Amino acid sequence: MGRDRTAVASNGLTRNGYVRCPDSHKTRKHSPYTLEDFKFGIVNTIESKTSACTHDVSAEDGSSADWDPAEDSDPEEKQGVFVEHLGSSIKGTVQYVVADSLGAHGLAGYVESFSGEYFCRFCIASRSEIESPETNTNDFKLRTEDLHRQHVATATAQRVACCGVKSNCVLADRLAFFRVTEGFPPDLAHDLFEGIVPFELAECFKILIGKKYLTFDSLNQLIQSFPYKWSDQTNRPQKLPHTLLSKKTVGGNSHENWCLLRLLPLIIGHLIPEDEEAWQLLLDLKDIVELVVCPVHTDDTIAFLQSRIYDHNHRFKDVFPDKRPLPKHHFVSHYPSLIRLFGPLALLWTIRFESKHTFFKSVARHTNCFRNIALTLANKHQVMMGHYLHLSDGEKTSLQVSHISPVPVEVLKDDIAVCFSQKYPDIAVVNFAQSVTVDGANYKKGMIVAHGSLAGLPLFAEIVQLCVFVGKLVLVVKKRSSWYKEHYRSYHLDPPERELNLLEIGDLLDPYPLYILSSSENGSSPSTSSLRAEPWPAVFPLPTFNYAVDLQLKKANEEFLKSGALFTPPPKMRSDIMQSLASEILRYKPYPSDLEFDDVCKALVGTYPFLRERGSETGYSAWKITLKQKMGNYRSNLRNMGCSELKINSLQGRSEGNAHPNMVKKARRAEVNFCPDYPAGENKESQEEDRVALLTEIQKRNNDEQIKTKMEKTFPLRRQEILQDMPFIADFKSRWPALFSSREIDAEFRRITTTPLTSKFISKLDEYAPKLVKIFKKKGGKHGRKITEIMAVIDERDSIDTRRCCTLKALSVYLNEDPSNLIKEYVAEDFHDAQQQMAKTVIGIYAILHEADDENNDPEEVGVIIEGVTVLRDLRELSIAFPLLFWADVCSQPELPTGSQVHF
């Protein structure tokens, strides 16, 4: 082959081959071309010949039976395949054979038992060396062609296996260019997903259940009730068998085990302590799996994989000192070097052939005749392939979309229209779609894409619309900030920003779309699952209308596309549309603003342009008026049914001092769960019992999880107390002492707004601080001098907290306020006088400073005061107190002191 101008190296059991350059058997370098890069006619010619070398050799006994693979490949290596388009022959050989370990050992001539002394086909290490804790994988001597020939010669002469070799490989005997030691890549499907993963999951589950972190039944319940989405719904793990505690596997196939391991931190991570060794072992295994299945590798990723494998193997010995590692644990230790040899191992696993196996099983089951079944299956398979080749035009369509809705740019919502007009000024009509597939990756609204990176961490955005034009897909997205949570091996996403952006597939860091899953820590407990999960959307999603309405809309759309005729829906249809829109609006808030009504109507006439009104400037004036009326009637009906969020505004539901008919209590802009209803099966009396029990729970040590659960459960009772009774903060603190900690305040703020309080505030402050400093420097006059004095403190003691505090104080001055009205600073030696002044403070932050001769410049104590009551103390930093003070505005709503309104 080295002297031939054209040669193809075929990979056994797969469809694709690699074009090998001249003399490539010496350099071992391969050009990145597959058979699919040839013209279609050439591919057909090659595949018609090379398909003969595609066989499943992994029989139950591991033998190759009557099949001689060399006979199929020998003519292609010596004579080649004549291709008309080239006018010459293309010679080829078998580059590698994809098989499980037993099949590979049987075909390669290795010992087909993994309980012996030498069971690895990649190295000649003995079992005792492999299981020794002092031995590193790098110390094992790898097999080479010369060494393999010596072992074959010894085994043949002595008729006894030598270092795991019992005979020569049949392919190496007949093919001049096939190399045994480099011709059988590992199969991660059997090594990991049907080997190590189910084994370690079962063993670690035993430990976690034994330590009372969870029970077997609760584990099964969590796995089965987890909200799997899209492809994970197909691959969702099965119910764990009761034999789990006696056997060494959780069962399940490769896809199910992979899905279970990948999502396990989100399923049970909230129940497991971070320092649990068995849990850390599973997280190490998850890291290894994620790295191994990567489609692209660099030197850094391979080195990191090697490090994770080393840590995992040592931790396995610590967690299970009495258990012997599986042979597959050793196979995985070779993966870093094998990736350098074969490339990404996910391209070489046997899972690809399970689909073929499914086809053959289906044919055999329906044929119901087993006389010469192999011939029957071969004929059926050839007929199927011929059918597909006949239907195919030889070219794959990179973009596939089933249904589109054309919408003129001029009727789009203003922010979307501006985005398109700026980036694509020549586009007059945009085609919206619900689902689009690009190069095999399926995109849908609500999915997450990575559009860049910052400081080594990915930047995420949520897809809100899919637009197709000029033969390409454009994503309308809202960016979402995130941070990595080590314990969950996942990224926590903040609520999406309101600003819209346009992204093309080429702009993405990784084209593979992701989706959002909620863990039990960040999600709602079953008792609070009725809470709203997101604020008002930037682009209002229309609901699914009933069948009759949908049918009439489709017919009207067809007529509109033909003649441009507008459609006036009959009263019953209009009422049904309004009812559906009102129900969808209530998912976000019961009292939408005028602009939010505009959002809904724009979405309606934007999706269904034939519903636009003649003579209306906006095209939806009558729709908007009708929707407001329908929303008012809908609120009245829900109020009569006892909806808490609406009942507080009825005259019967108000307190004596709050009976004015025009005083309507409704959620402000950021509030999503303003006044939730009691959960199913709960009422005020039952939640009051939980509140009393909570007073006992806070007296116990290390009881954070119980307190957190009860605080989530009693959230509706707290909100109704605040909104209806409007208690003083001292009384409220005596009833709910568990709320007054930085952790629970942050959780309460998240329940109300779905936004993390402290992390969001600090991250945005750090983001905008450089721009604020530039603005401050331009400020002149008395305020400019005051700002300069405040910022000068940074030069004396430069720290993160100092920078943040000085920026916030300077911002107060810039907004024409006195920061001393908000931040009260006292000296420790005058603490008695300070307490008297703090008792007169309506709302603010206090800081107890060290004495003047103390070299420590950090405050001795930081806290928050509301209505003269110290609601928080012993905070870590002064800057942390600022976001916690915002909680007071949202949760307790005190009367603000003069001069502090701009702050809030």
mmCIF file of N, CA and C in Angstrom, residues 312-414:
data_model
loop_
_atom_site.group_PDB
_atom_site.id
_atom_site.type_symbol
_atom_site.label_atom_id
_atom_site.label_comp_id
_atom_site.label_asym_id
_atom_site.label_seq_id
_atom_site.Cartn_x
_atom_site.Cartn_y
_atom_site.Cartn_z
ATOM 1 N N HIS A 312 -9.548 8.599 41.097
ATOM 2 C CA HIS A 312 -10.689 7.700 41.265
ATOM 3 C C HIS A 312 -10.240 6.318 41.725
ATOM 4 N N ASN A 313 -9.191 5.798 41.126
ATOM 5 C CA ASN A 313 -8.719 4.460 41.497
ATOM 6 C C ASN A 313 -8.245 4.418 42.943
ATOM 7 N N HIS A 314 -7.571 5.469 43.392
ATOM 8 C CA HIS A 314 -7.106 5.505 44.784
ATOM 9 C C HIS A 314 -8.274 5.692 45.747
ATOM 10 N N ARG A 315 -9.250 6.500 45.362
ATOM 11 C CA ARG A 315 -10.401 6.675 46.240
ATOM 12 C C ARG A 315 -11.224 5.390 46.316
ATOM 13 N N PHE A 316 -11.282 4.639 45.226
ATOM 14 C CA PHE A 316 -11.987 3.362 45.234
ATOM 15 C C PHE A 316 -11.377 2.419 46.278
ATOM 16 N N LYS A 317 -10.070 2.401 46.361
ATOM 17 C CA LYS A 317 -9.414 1.534 47.343
ATOM 18 C C LYS A 317 -9.669 2.008 48.767
ATOM 19 N N ASP A 318 -9.835 3.331 48.946
ATOM 20 C CA ASP A 318 -10.121 3.850 50.282
ATOM 21 C C ASP A 318 -11.563 3.562 50.691
ATOM 22 N N VAL A 319 -12.493 3.708 49.761
ATOM 23 C CA VAL A 319 -13.915 3.492 50.074
ATOM 24 C C VAL A 319 -14.221 2.007 50.196
ATOM 25 N N PHE A 320 -13.610 1.183 49.334
ATOM 26 C CA PHE A 320 -13.863 -0.270 49.340
ATOM 27 C C PHE A 320 -12.539 -1.023 49.518
ATOM 28 N N PRO A 321 -11.970 -0.988 50.711
ATOM 29 C CA PRO A 321 -10.662 -1.637 50.912
ATOM 30 C C PRO A 321 -10.694 -3.151 50.735
ATOM 31 N N ASP A 322 -11.860 -3.763 50.915
ATOM 32 C CA ASP A 322 -11.959 -5.218 50.831
ATOM 33 C C ASP A 322 -12.441 -5.704 49.463
ATOM 34 N N LYS A 323 -12.711 -4.792 48.545
ATOM 35 C CA LYS A 323 -13.224 -5.190 47.235
ATOM 36 C C LYS A 323 -12.130 -5.115 46.185
ATOM 37 N N ARG A 324 -12.136 -6.102 45.301
ATOM 38 C CA ARG A 324 -11.179 -6.142 44.208
ATOM 39 C C ARG A 324 -11.713 -5.324 43.035
ATOM 40 N N PRO A 325 -10.903 -4.428 42.477
ATOM 41 C CA PRO A 325 -11.372 -3.659 41.300
ATOM 42 C C PRO A 325 -11.682 -4.591 40.130
ATOM 43 N N LEU A 326 -12.603 -4.178 39.297
ATOM 44 C CA LEU A 326 -12.925 -4.935 38.098
ATOM 45 C C LEU A 326 -11.788 -4.832 37.083
ATOM 46 N N PRO A 327 -11.622 -5.842 36.218
ATOM 47 C CA PRO A 327 -10.648 -5.693 35.131
ATOM 48 C C PRO A 327 -10.906 -4.433 34.302
ATOM 49 N N LYS A 328 -12.171 -4.031 34.205
ATOM 50 C CA LYS A 328 -12.496 -2.852 33.418
ATOM 51 C C LYS A 328 -11.962 -1.581 34.058
ATOM 52 N N HIS A 329 -11.758 -1.578 35.385
ATOM 53 C CA HIS A 329 -11.095 -0.438 36.010
ATOM 54 C C HIS A 329 -9.690 -0.268 35.427
ATOM 55 N N HIS A 330 -9.028 -1.379 35.198
ATOM 56 C CA HIS A 330 -7.680 -1.305 34.619
ATOM 57 C C HIS A 330 -7.731 -0.875 33.159
ATOM 58 N N PHE A 331 -8.717 -1.352 32.400
ATOM 59 C CA PHE A 331 -8.828 -0.954 30.994
ATOM 60 C C PHE A 331 -8.985 0.564 30.885
ATOM 61 N N VAL A 332 -9.796 1.128 31.778
ATOM 62 C CA VAL A 332 -10.024 2.574 31.733
ATOM 63 C C VAL A 332 -8.744 3.342 32.030
ATOM 64 N N SER A 333 -7.832 2.749 32.800
ATOM 65 C CA SER A 333 -6.565 3.421 33.097
ATOM 66 C C SER A 333 -5.741 3.660 31.840
ATOM 67 N N HIS A 334 -5.976 2.868 30.797
ATOM 68 C CA HIS A 334 -5.250 3.044 29.537
ATOM 69 C C HIS A 334 -5.920 4.051 28.602
ATOM 70 N N TYR A 335 -7.081 4.547 28.961
ATOM 71 C CA TYR A 335 -7.841 5.406 28.045
ATOM 72 C C TYR A 335 -7.065 6.646 27.590
ATOM 73 N N PRO A 336 -6.324 7.350 28.467
ATOM 74 C CA PRO A 336 -5.599 8.537 27.975
ATOM 75 C C PRO A 336 -4.645 8.228 26.825
ATOM 76 N N SER A 337 -3.868 7.166 26.961
ATOM 77 C CA SER A 337 -2.934 6.823 25.871
ATOM 78 C C SER A 337 -3.681 6.286 24.655
ATOM 79 N N LEU A 338 -4.800 5.598 24.874
ATOM 80 C CA LEU A 338 -5.572 5.072 23.745
ATOM 81 C C LEU A 338 -6.284 6.195 22.989
ATOM 82 N N ILE A 339 -6.658 7.243 23.676
ATOM 83 C CA ILE A 339 -7.251 8.396 22.982
ATOM 84 C C ILE A 339 -6.224 9.031 22.065
ATOM 85 N N ARG A 340 -4.978 9.103 22.509
ATOM 86 C CA ARG A 340 -3.927 9.642 21.639
ATOM 87 C C ARG A 340 -3.722 8.751 20.409
ATOM 88 N N LEU A 341 -3.972 7.457 20.559
ATOM 89 C CA LEU A 341 -3.758 6.525 19.457
ATOM 90 C C LEU A 341 -4.953 6.488 18.503
ATOM 91 N N PHE A 342 -6.160 6.369 19.050
ATOM 92 C CA PHE A 342 -7.351 6.172 18.220
ATOM 93 C C PHE A 342 -8.185 7.437 18.018
ATOM 94 N N GLY A 343 -7.978 8.444 18.843
ATOM 95 C CA GLY A 343 -8.861 9.597 18.803
ATOM 96 C C GLY A 343 -9.999 9.418 19.789
ATOM 97 N N PRO A 344 -11.049 10.241 19.696
ATOM 98 C CA PRO A 344 -12.173 10.139 20.635
ATOM 99 C C PRO A 344 -12.787 8.742 20.645
ATOM 100 N N LEU A 345 -12.858 8.142 21.823
ATOM 101 C CA LEU A 345 -13.327 6.759 21.931
ATOM 102 C C LEU A 345 -14.828 6.640 21.742
ATOM 103 N N ALA A 346 -15.549 7.771 21.870
ATOM 104 C CA ALA A 346 -16.996 7.713 21.661
ATOM 105 C C ALA A 346 -17.349 7.386 20.213
ATOM 106 N N LEU A 347 -16.389 7.539 19.298
ATOM 107 C CA LEU A 347 -16.629 7.193 17.899
ATOM 108 C C LEU A 347 -16.402 5.714 17.626
ATOM 109 N N LEU A 348 -15.923 4.988 18.643
ATOM 110 C CA LEU A 348 -15.530 3.592 18.424
ATOM 111 C C LEU A 348 -16.267 2.630 19.348
ATOM 112 N N TRP A 349 -17.395 3.052 19.896
ATOM 113 C CA TRP A 349 -18.072 2.147 20.824
ATOM 114 C C TRP A 349 -19.097 1.282 20.087
ATOM 115 N N THR A 350 -19.502 0.205 20.720
ATOM 116 C CA THR A 350 -20.410 -0.753 20.079
ATOM 117 C C THR A 350 -21.873 -0.336 20.175
ATOM 118 N N ILE A 351 -22.170 0.742 20.881
ATOM 119 C CA ILE A 351 -23.565 1.191 20.976
ATOM 120 C C ILE A 351 -24.112 1.502 19.585
ATOM 121 N N ARG A 352 -23.232 1.960 18.693
ATOM 122 C CA ARG A 352 -23.683 2.300 17.337
ATOM 123 C C ARG A 352 -24.338 1.112 16.649
ATOM 124 N N PHE A 353 -23.926 -0.104 17.014
ATOM 125 C CA PHE A 353 -24.448 -1.288 16.329
ATOM 126 C C PHE A 353 -25.676 -1.867 17.014
ATOM 127 N N GLU A 354 -26.061 -1.269 18.166
ATOM 128 C CA GLU A 354 -27.271 -1.746 18.816
ATOM 129 C C GLU A 354 -28.501 -1.458 17.955
ATOM 130 N N SER A 355 -28.460 -0.361 17.194
ATOM 131 C CA SER A 355 -29.595 -0.062 16.316
ATOM 132 C C SER A 355 -29.721 -1.121 15.222
ATOM 133 N N LYS A 356 -28.570 -1.580 14.687
ATOM 134 C CA LYS A 356 -28.595 -2.679 13.714
ATOM 135 C C LYS A 356 -29.126 -3.953 14.370
ATOM 136 N N HIS A 357 -28.690 -4.167 15.587
ATOM 137 C CA HIS A 357 -29.137 -5.363 16.302
ATOM 138 C C HIS A 357 -30.650 -5.329 16.483
ATOM 139 N N THR A 358 -31.185 -4.148 16.771
ATOM 140 C CA THR A 358 -32.627 -3.996 16.928
ATOM 141 C C THR A 358 -33.364 -4.348 15.637
ATOM 142 N N PHE A 359 -32.807 -3.892 14.507
ATOM 143 C CA PHE A 359 -33.425 -4.201 13.217
ATOM 144 C C PHE A 359 -33.448 -5.708 12.969
ATOM 145 N N PHE A 360 -32.320 -6.378 13.211
ATOM 146 C CA PHE A 360 -32.249 -7.812 12.956
ATOM 147 C C PHE A 360 -33.179 -8.586 13.893
ATOM 148 N N LYS A 361 -33.283 -8.174 15.147
ATOM 149 C CA LYS A 361 -34.201 -8.848 16.072
ATOM 150 C C LYS A 361 -35.649 -8.687 15.608
ATOM 151 N N SER A 362 -35.963 -7.488 15.140
ATOM 152 C CA SER A 362 -37.324 -7.241 14.656
ATOM 153 C C SER A 362 -37.647 -8.119 13.451
ATOM 154 N N VAL A 363 -36.692 -8.246 12.513
ATOM 155 C CA VAL A 363 -36.908 -9.077 11.325
ATOM 156 C C VAL A 363 -37.091 -10.535 11.727
ATOM 157 N N ALA A 364 -36.237 -11.007 12.614
ATOM 158 C CA ALA A 364 -36.322 -12.411 13.030
ATOM 159 C C ALA A 364 -37.645 -12.702 13.743
ATOM 160 N N ARG A 365 -38.109 -11.740 14.535
ATOM 161 C CA ARG A 365 -39.356 -11.940 15.279
ATOM 162 C C ARG A 365 -40.554 -11.973 14.341
ATOM 163 N N HIS A 366 -40.553 -11.100 13.322
ATOM 164 C CA HIS A 366 -41.692 -11.045 12.419
ATOM 165 C C HIS A 366 -41.647 -12.144 11.354
ATOM 166 N N THR A 367 -40.441 -12.597 11.000
ATOM 167 C CA THR A 367 -40.324 -13.672 10.009
ATOM 168 C C THR A 367 -40.838 -14.986 10.562
ATOM 169 N N ASN A 368 -40.492 -15.253 11.815
ATOM 170 C CA ASN A 368 -40.970 -16.457 12.507
ATOM 171 C C ASN A 368 -40.535 -17.728 11.775
ATOM 172 N N CYS A 369 -39.378 -17.659 11.115
ATOM 173 C CA CYS A 369 -38.812 -18.833 10.446
ATOM 174 C C CYS A 369 -37.307 -18.793 10.653
ATOM 175 N N PHE A 370 -36.743 -19.855 11.234
ATOM 176 C CA PHE A 370 -35.340 -19.848 11.597
ATOM 177 C C PHE A 370 -34.520 -20.826 10.750
ATOM 178 N N ARG A 371 -35.056 -21.210 9.604
ATOM 179 C CA ARG A 371 -34.278 -22.028 8.673
ATOM 180 C C ARG A 371 -33.368 -21.095 7.870
ATOM 181 N N ASN A 372 -32.094 -21.282 8.028
ATOM 182 C CA ASN A 372 -31.092 -20.408 7.404
ATOM 183 C C ASN A 372 -31.420 -18.941 7.696
ATOM 184 N N ILE A 373 -31.540 -18.634 9.000
ATOM 185 C CA ILE A 373 -31.934 -17.294 9.424
ATOM 186 C C ILE A 373 -30.909 -16.252 9.009
ATOM 187 N N ALA A 374 -29.620 -16.653 8.936
ATOM 188 C CA ALA A 374 -28.582 -15.696 8.558
ATOM 189 C C ALA A 374 -28.810 -15.179 7.137
ATOM 190 N N LEU A 375 -29.194 -16.067 6.217
ATOM 191 C CA LEU A 375 -29.458 -15.647 4.837
ATOM 192 C C LEU A 375 -30.679 -14.723 4.787
ATOM 193 N N THR A 376 -31.703 -15.047 5.558
ATOM 194 C CA THR A 376 -32.900 -14.208 5.589
ATOM 195 C C THR A 376 -32.569 -12.797 6.080
ATOM 196 N N LEU A 377 -31.793 -12.728 7.165
ATOM 197 C CA LEU A 377 -31.434 -11.416 7.709
ATOM 198 C C LEU A 377 -30.579 -10.628 6.732
ATOM 199 N N ALA A 378 -29.638 -11.299 6.071
ATOM 200 C CA ALA A 378 -28.769 -10.615 5.107
ATOM 201 C C ALA A 378 -29.579 -10.050 3.947
ATOM 202 N N ASN A 379 -30.537 -10.835 3.421
ATOM 203 C CA ASN A 379 -31.362 -10.360 2.314
ATOM 204 C C ASN A 379 -32.227 -9.167 2.731
ATOM 205 N N LYS A 380 -32.857 -9.282 3.893
ATOM 206 C CA LYS A 380 -33.697 -8.188 4.372
ATOM 207 C C LYS A 380 -32.879 -6.911 4.571
ATOM 208 N N HIS A 381 -31.683 -7.079 5.083
ATOM 209 C CA HIS A 381 -30.832 -5.908 5.324
ATOM 210 C C HIS A 381 -30.421 -5.259 4.014
ATOM 211 N N GLN A 382 -30.090 -6.067 3.006
ATOM 212 C CA GLN A 382 -29.692 -5.518 1.713
ATOM 213 C C GLN A 382 -30.867 -4.795 1.050
ATOM 214 N N VAL A 383 -32.071 -5.343 1.194
ATOM 215 C CA VAL A 383 -33.246 -4.683 0.631
ATOM 216 C C VAL A 383 -33.477 -3.328 1.318
ATOM 217 N N MET A 384 -33.332 -3.293 2.631
ATOM 218 C CA MET A 384 -33.516 -2.039 3.361
ATOM 219 C C MET A 384 -32.480 -0.991 2.928
ATOM 220 N N MET A 385 -31.208 -1.392 2.842
ATOM 221 C CA MET A 385 -30.159 -0.455 2.444
ATOM 222 C C MET A 385 -30.372 0.022 1.014
ATOM 223 N N GLY A 386 -30.800 -0.874 0.133
ATOM 224 C CA GLY A 386 -31.074 -0.468 -1.239
ATOM 225 C C GLY A 386 -32.202 0.540 -1.311
ATOM 226 N N HIS A 387 -33.220 0.347 -0.473
ATOM 227 C CA HIS A 387 -34.350 1.279 -0.434
ATOM 228 C C HIS A 387 -33.888 2.671 -0.002
ATOM 229 N N TYR A 388 -33.066 2.735 1.054
ATOM 230 C CA TYR A 388 -32.587 4.026 1.539
ATOM 231 C C TYR A 388 -31.671 4.705 0.518
ATOM 232 N N LEU A 389 -30.823 3.916 -0.137
ATOM 233 C CA LEU A 389 -29.928 4.500 -1.140
ATOM 234 C C LEU A 389 -30.716 5.014 -2.334
ATOM 235 N N HIS A 390 -31.801 4.322 -2.676
ATOM 236 C CA HIS A 390 -32.620 4.756 -3.804
ATOM 237 C C HIS A 390 -33.336 6.073 -3.483
ATOM 238 N N LEU A 391 -33.773 6.225 -2.239
ATOM 239 C CA LEU A 391 -34.480 7.445 -1.864
ATOM 240 C C LEU A 391 -33.545 8.626 -1.662
ATOM 241 N N SER A 392 -32.280 8.349 -1.328
ATOM 242 C CA SER A 392 -31.343 9.424 -1.016
ATOM 243 C C SER A 392 -30.796 10.041 -2.285
ATOM 244 N N ASP A 393 -30.585 11.372 -2.242
ATOM 245 C CA ASP A 393 -29.963 12.045 -3.380
ATOM 246 C C ASP A 393 -28.470 12.190 -3.190
ATOM 247 N N GLY A 394 -27.956 11.597 -2.124
ATOM 248 C CA GLY A 394 -26.515 11.607 -1.916
ATOM 249 C C GLY A 394 -26.022 12.766 -1.093
ATOM 250 N N GLU A 395 -26.856 13.728 -0.790
ATOM 251 C CA GLU A 395 -26.430 14.878 -0.027
ATOM 252 C C GLU A 395 -27.337 15.052 1.191
ATOM 253 N N LYS A 396 -26.721 15.316 2.323
ATOM 254 C CA LYS A 396 -27.480 15.525 3.547
ATOM 255 C C LYS A 396 -27.854 16.999 3.675
ATOM 256 N N THR A 397 -29.069 17.255 4.115
ATOM 257 C CA THR A 397 -29.511 18.617 4.367
ATOM 258 C C THR A 397 -29.107 19.006 5.781
ATOM 259 N N SER A 398 -28.289 20.022 5.911
ATOM 260 C CA SER A 398 -27.785 20.387 7.232
ATOM 261 C C SER A 398 -28.872 20.994 8.108
ATOM 262 N N LEU A 399 -29.865 21.673 7.495
ATOM 263 C CA LEU A 399 -30.924 22.323 8.261
ATOM 264 C C LEU A 399 -32.260 21.680 7.928
ATOM 265 N N GLN A 400 -32.960 21.235 8.948
ATOM 266 C CA GLN A 400 -34.255 20.584 8.772
ATOM 267 C C GLN A 400 -35.275 21.241 9.695
ATOM 268 N N VAL A 401 -36.403 21.659 9.132
ATOM 269 C CA VAL A 401 -37.469 22.285 9.902
ATOM 270 C C VAL A 401 -38.797 21.813 9.328
ATOM 271 N N SER A 402 -39.739 21.471 10.208
ATOM 272 C CA SER A 402 -40.998 20.888 9.753
ATOM 273 C C SER A 402 -42.059 21.945 9.468
ATOM 274 N N HIS A 403 -42.122 22.992 10.281
ATOM 275 C CA HIS A 403 -43.192 23.979 10.106
ATOM 276 C C HIS A 403 -42.665 25.350 10.483
ATOM 277 N N ILE A 404 -42.975 26.375 9.655
ATOM 278 C CA ILE A 404 -42.555 27.738 9.938
ATOM 279 C C ILE A 404 -43.750 28.674 9.846
ATOM 280 N N SER A 405 -43.655 29.789 10.568
ATOM 281 C CA SER A 405 -44.698 30.814 10.538
ATOM 282 C C SER A 405 -44.051 32.132 10.122
ATOM 283 N N PRO A 406 -44.300 32.608 8.897
ATOM 284 C CA PRO A 406 -43.688 33.863 8.452
ATOM 285 C C PRO A 406 -44.337 35.066 9.137
ATOM 286 N N VAL A 407 -43.514 35.970 9.632
ATOM 287 C CA VAL A 407 -43.990 37.166 10.321
ATOM 288 C C VAL A 407 -43.200 38.366 9.815
ATOM 289 N N PRO A 408 -43.851 39.432 9.357
ATOM 290 C CA PRO A 408 -43.128 40.648 8.952
ATOM 291 C C PRO A 408 -42.378 41.264 10.132
ATOM 292 N N VAL A 409 -41.200 41.786 9.872
ATOM 293 C CA VAL A 409 -40.387 42.375 10.931
ATOM 294 C C VAL A 409 -41.106 43.550 11.575
ATOM 295 N N GLU A 410 -41.894 44.278 10.813
ATOM 296 C CA GLU A 410 -42.532 45.485 11.318
ATOM 297 C C GLU A 410 -43.582 45.204 12.387
ATOM 298 N N VAL A 411 -44.118 43.986 12.457
ATOM 299 C CA VAL A 411 -45.128 43.681 13.470
ATOM 300 C C VAL A 411 -44.523 42.977 14.673
ATOM 301 N N LEU A 412 -43.220 42.742 14.664
ATOM 302 C CA LEU A 412 -42.574 42.093 15.798
ATOM 303 C C LEU A 412 -42.522 43.039 16.983
ATOM 304 N N LYS A 413 -42.322 42.477 18.147
ATOM 305 C CA LYS A 413 -42.125 43.290 19.334
ATOM 306 C C LYS A 413 -40.919 44.196 19.129
ATOM 307 N N ASP A 414 -40.964 45.399 19.712
ATOM 308 C CA ASP A 414 -39.965 46.424 19.420
ATOM 309 C C ASP A 414 -38.537 45.941 19.626
#
